[in-house]
Short mmCIF file of C-alpha atoms in Angstrom, two decimals:
data_model
loop_
_atom_site.label_atom_id
_atom_site.label_comp_id
_atom_site.label_asym_id
_atom_site.label_seq_id
_atom_site.Cartn_x
_atom_site.Cartn_y
_atom_site.Cartn_z
CA MET S 77 -20.98 30.95 -0.37
CA ARG S 78 -18.50 29.35 2.05
CA ALA S 79 -19.74 25.90 1.13
CA MET S 80 -19.11 26.62 -2.57
CA ARG S 81 -15.60 27.77 -1.82
CA TRP S 82 -14.97 24.65 0.35
CA VAL S 83 -16.23 22.31 -2.46
CA SER S 84 -14.12 24.15 -5.04
CA SER S 85 -11.00 23.89 -2.87
CA VAL S 86 -11.55 20.13 -2.29
CA PHE S 87 -11.82 19.40 -5.97
CA LYS S 88 -8.79 21.53 -6.96
CA THR S 89 -6.55 20.16 -4.19
CA GLU S 90 -3.48 18.34 -5.55
CA HIS S 91 -2.61 14.95 -4.09
CA GLU S 92 1.25 15.13 -4.05
CA ILE S 93 1.78 11.40 -4.55
CA THR S 94 4.81 10.57 -6.67
CA ALA S 95 6.82 7.41 -7.33
CA VAL S 96 10.35 6.94 -6.04
CA GLN S 97 12.79 5.99 -8.75
CA ASN S 98 13.95 2.39 -8.44
CA THR S 99 15.72 -0.15 -10.57
CA LYS S 100 13.68 -2.65 -12.66
CA ASN S 101 14.67 -5.60 -10.47
CA ARG S 102 13.62 -3.76 -7.32
CA LYS S 103 10.30 -2.84 -8.88
CA LEU S 104 9.64 -6.40 -9.82
CA VAL S 105 10.55 -7.69 -6.25
CA VAL S 106 8.36 -4.98 -4.71
CA GLY S 107 5.52 -5.79 -7.16
CA SER S 108 5.76 -9.52 -6.30
CA LEU S 109 5.65 -8.91 -2.51
CA LEU S 110 2.73 -6.53 -2.90
CA GLY S 111 0.89 -9.09 -5.05
CA ALA S 112 1.38 -11.75 -2.40
CA MET S 113 0.21 -9.27 0.30
CA ALA S 114 -2.91 -8.48 -1.80
CA ALA S 115 -3.74 -12.13 -2.30
CA ILE S 116 -3.42 -12.87 1.44
CA LEU S 117 -5.62 -9.88 2.32
CA GLN S 118 -8.23 -10.78 -0.28
CA SER S 119 -8.29 -14.40 0.95
CA ALA S 120 -8.87 -13.22 4.53
CA GLY S 121 -12.61 -13.37 3.88
CA LEU S 122 -12.31 -17.14 4.50
CA ILE S 123 -12.08 -16.25 8.22
CA GLY S 124 -15.39 -14.42 8.14
CA GLY S 125 -16.25 -11.46 10.33
CA VAL S 126 -12.99 -9.52 10.78
CA GLY S 127 -11.61 -11.31 7.64
CA TYR S 128 -13.99 -9.31 5.49
CA ALA S 129 -12.52 -6.05 6.81
CA PHE S 130 -9.03 -7.31 5.86
CA SER S 131 -10.20 -8.43 2.38
CA ILE S 132 -11.18 -4.89 1.38
CA MET S 133 -7.59 -3.76 2.21
CA ALA S 134 -6.32 -5.70 -0.79
CA THR S 135 -6.86 -2.46 -2.81
CA GLY S 136 -3.85 -0.84 -1.00
CA PRO S 137 -0.99 -3.05 -2.30
CA ILE S 138 -2.32 -2.72 -5.87
CA VAL S 139 -2.45 1.15 -5.60
CA LEU S 140 1.21 1.10 -4.24
CA ALA S 141 2.41 -1.14 -7.02
CA THR S 142 0.62 1.00 -9.76
CA VAL S 143 2.03 4.20 -8.37
CA THR S 144 5.53 2.68 -8.60
CA SER S 145 4.90 1.93 -12.29
CA ILE S 146 1.70 1.21 -14.23
CA GLN S 147 3.41 -1.90 -15.79
CA ILE S 148 4.41 -3.19 -12.32
CA GLY S 149 0.78 -2.49 -11.11
CA LEU S 150 -0.68 -4.53 -13.95
CA LEU S 151 1.85 -7.37 -13.28
CA THR S 152 0.94 -7.27 -9.55
CA TYR S 153 -2.74 -7.43 -10.49
CA ALA S 154 -1.99 -10.52 -12.58
CA VAL S 155 0.21 -12.19 -9.91
CA THR S 156 -2.52 -11.55 -7.30
CA THR S 157 -5.16 -13.11 -9.57
CA PHE S 158 -3.09 -16.19 -10.14
CA LEU S 159 -2.38 -16.61 -6.41
CA LEU S 160 -6.11 -16.24 -5.66
CA VAL S 161 -6.84 -19.03 -8.22
CA ILE S 162 -4.76 -21.26 -5.91
CA LEU S 163 -5.64 -19.79 -2.47
CA HIS S 164 -9.29 -18.82 -2.78
CA PRO S 165 -10.81 -19.32 -6.23
CA SER S 166 -14.22 -17.89 -5.21
CA GLU S 167 -12.55 -14.50 -4.60
CA VAL S 168 -11.01 -14.21 -8.12
CA LEU S 169 -13.95 -12.42 -9.78
CA VAL S 170 -14.49 -10.13 -6.83
CA PHE S 171 -10.82 -9.13 -6.88
CA LEU S 172 -10.63 -8.71 -10.64
CA PHE S 173 -13.67 -6.44 -10.83
CA THR S 174 -13.75 -4.64 -7.50
CA THR S 175 -10.80 -4.33 -5.14
CA GLY S 176 -8.10 -4.98 -7.74
CA LEU S 177 -9.69 -2.89 -10.45
CA LEU S 178 -10.09 -0.02 -7.98
CA GLY S 179 -6.47 -0.30 -7.02
CA ILE S 180 -5.40 -0.14 -10.68
CA ALA S 181 -7.64 2.81 -11.48
CA LEU S 182 -6.54 4.86 -8.43
CA GLY S 183 -2.85 4.07 -9.09
CA ILE S 184 -3.23 5.22 -12.70
CA GLY S 185 -5.17 8.27 -11.57
CA PHE S 186 -2.35 9.23 -9.20
CA LYS S 187 0.15 8.83 -12.06
CA LEU S 188 -1.88 10.75 -14.69
CA TYR S 189 -3.76 13.44 -12.75
CA LYS S 190 -2.69 15.98 -10.18
CA THR S 191 -6.02 16.76 -8.62
CA ARG S 192 -7.70 14.56 -5.99
CA SER S 193 -11.09 14.91 -7.67
CA MET S 194 -9.90 13.35 -10.99
CA VAL S 195 -8.24 10.43 -9.18
CA SER S 196 -11.33 9.84 -7.12
CA VAL S 197 -13.73 9.99 -10.20
CA LEU S 198 -11.48 7.62 -12.20
CA GLY S 199 -11.56 5.13 -9.39
CA GLY S 200 -15.26 5.49 -8.83
CA ILE S 201 -16.09 4.93 -12.48
CA ALA S 202 -13.80 1.83 -12.69
CA LEU S 203 -15.37 0.40 -9.50
CA THR S 204 -18.89 1.08 -10.72
CA ALA S 205 -18.12 -0.58 -14.08
CA GLY S 206 -16.67 -3.58 -12.32
CA ILE S 207 -19.62 -4.10 -10.01
CA LEU S 208 -22.13 -3.67 -12.83
CA ILE S 209 -20.20 -6.14 -15.03
CA LEU S 210 -20.24 -8.68 -12.15
CA LEU S 211 -23.96 -8.11 -11.51
CA TYR S 212 -25.36 -7.87 -15.07
CA LEU S 213 -22.89 -9.77 -17.24
CA PHE S 214 -21.78 -12.58 -14.93
CA HIS S 215 -24.97 -12.58 -12.77
CA PHE S 216 -22.68 -12.70 -9.73
CA PRO S 217 -24.55 -11.56 -6.61
CA VAL S 218 -21.84 -9.06 -5.61
CA LEU S 219 -24.45 -6.86 -3.84
CA GLY S 220 -26.11 -9.76 -2.10
CA PRO S 221 -28.91 -12.09 -3.08
CA SER S 222 -31.65 -9.48 -2.55
CA ILE S 223 -30.50 -7.39 -5.53
CA SER S 224 -31.79 -8.72 -8.89
CA SER S 225 -29.46 -9.23 -11.87
CA LYS S 226 -32.01 -7.51 -14.06
CA VAL S 227 -30.87 -4.08 -15.18
CA SER S 228 -32.27 -1.37 -12.96
CA GLY S 229 -31.65 2.38 -13.21
CA THR S 230 -32.00 2.77 -9.44
CA VAL S 231 -29.30 0.10 -8.77
CA ILE S 232 -26.94 1.73 -11.40
CA VAL S 233 -27.23 5.15 -9.80
CA GLY S 234 -26.86 3.70 -6.35
CA VAL S 235 -23.73 1.75 -7.41
CA LEU S 236 -22.32 4.86 -9.13
CA LEU S 237 -22.76 6.99 -5.88
CA PHE S 238 -21.28 4.15 -3.76
CA GLY S 239 -18.33 3.76 -6.23
CA LEU S 240 -17.56 7.45 -6.12
CA LEU S 241 -17.78 7.67 -2.35
CA TYR S 242 -15.74 4.44 -1.82
CA SER S 243 -13.09 5.64 -4.31
CA TRP S 244 -12.84 9.02 -2.51
CA ILE S 245 -12.35 7.26 0.81
CA TRP S 246 -9.64 5.02 -0.65
CA MET S 247 -7.93 7.97 -2.40
CA ASN S 248 -7.75 9.79 0.98
CA LEU S 249 -6.47 6.67 2.76
CA CYS S 250 -3.72 6.33 0.14
CA ILE S 251 -2.62 9.98 0.58
CA VAL S 252 -2.54 9.63 4.40
CA GLY S 253 -0.70 6.24 4.12
CA LYS S 254 1.88 7.72 1.73
CA LYS S 255 2.56 10.58 4.12
CA HIS S 256 3.13 8.18 7.04
CA LEU S 257 5.31 5.84 4.80
CA ASN S 258 7.41 8.88 3.67
CA LYS S 259 7.93 9.91 7.40
CA PHE S 260 8.90 6.32 8.32
CA MET S 261 11.31 6.04 5.38
CA THR S 262 12.91 9.46 6.15
CA ARG S 263 13.43 8.53 9.80
CA LYS S 264 14.90 5.15 8.87
CA PHE S 265 17.27 6.83 6.33
CA ILE S 266 18.49 9.44 8.91
CA GLN S 267 18.93 6.66 11.56
CA GLU S 268 21.01 4.60 9.06
CA LYS S 269 23.05 7.63 8.18
CA ASP S 270 23.72 8.35 11.82
CA GLU S 271 24.78 4.71 12.51
CA SER S 272 27.10 4.64 9.50
CA GLY S 273 28.55 8.09 10.37
#
């Protein structure tokens, strides 16, 4: 009974992420900076080892840009793609269909839905679709060379479960990150106010 109440409370919990109102120029500048940051993080895989840990962080800037504005998020997604064509062309497909697509889906989820579960499910479905498109349409070995590019129900279910879990983790990371960012911005604002007063 307690487990059912806990599951129910987790799925009904609101995420409390909202966008700060900014001018169009400021949004464009922020979107451009976030796009450059996402491209650098995605390209970090060139280093190998630790670089792969950094490359999965490319989702974060895309989520931030999309929460600012869906239009800015899509522009940031496009800017990052073009930068990757120059910096690390082999990462373009991976970004377009995994890290970048997840960022767009989570950002849109935060804008459209109030509950964490809906945000997480939207991101998970988008990530699953992206991985399956890479695997079965482009025959890109996104899951490694041991996974065949022939359609398999087991692989599809496994990718869906992974996509939902990974999306849930990213959704929670975004919420924690936003809380810390808000605290930092509030502290900075108070400090600037004290210095000017």
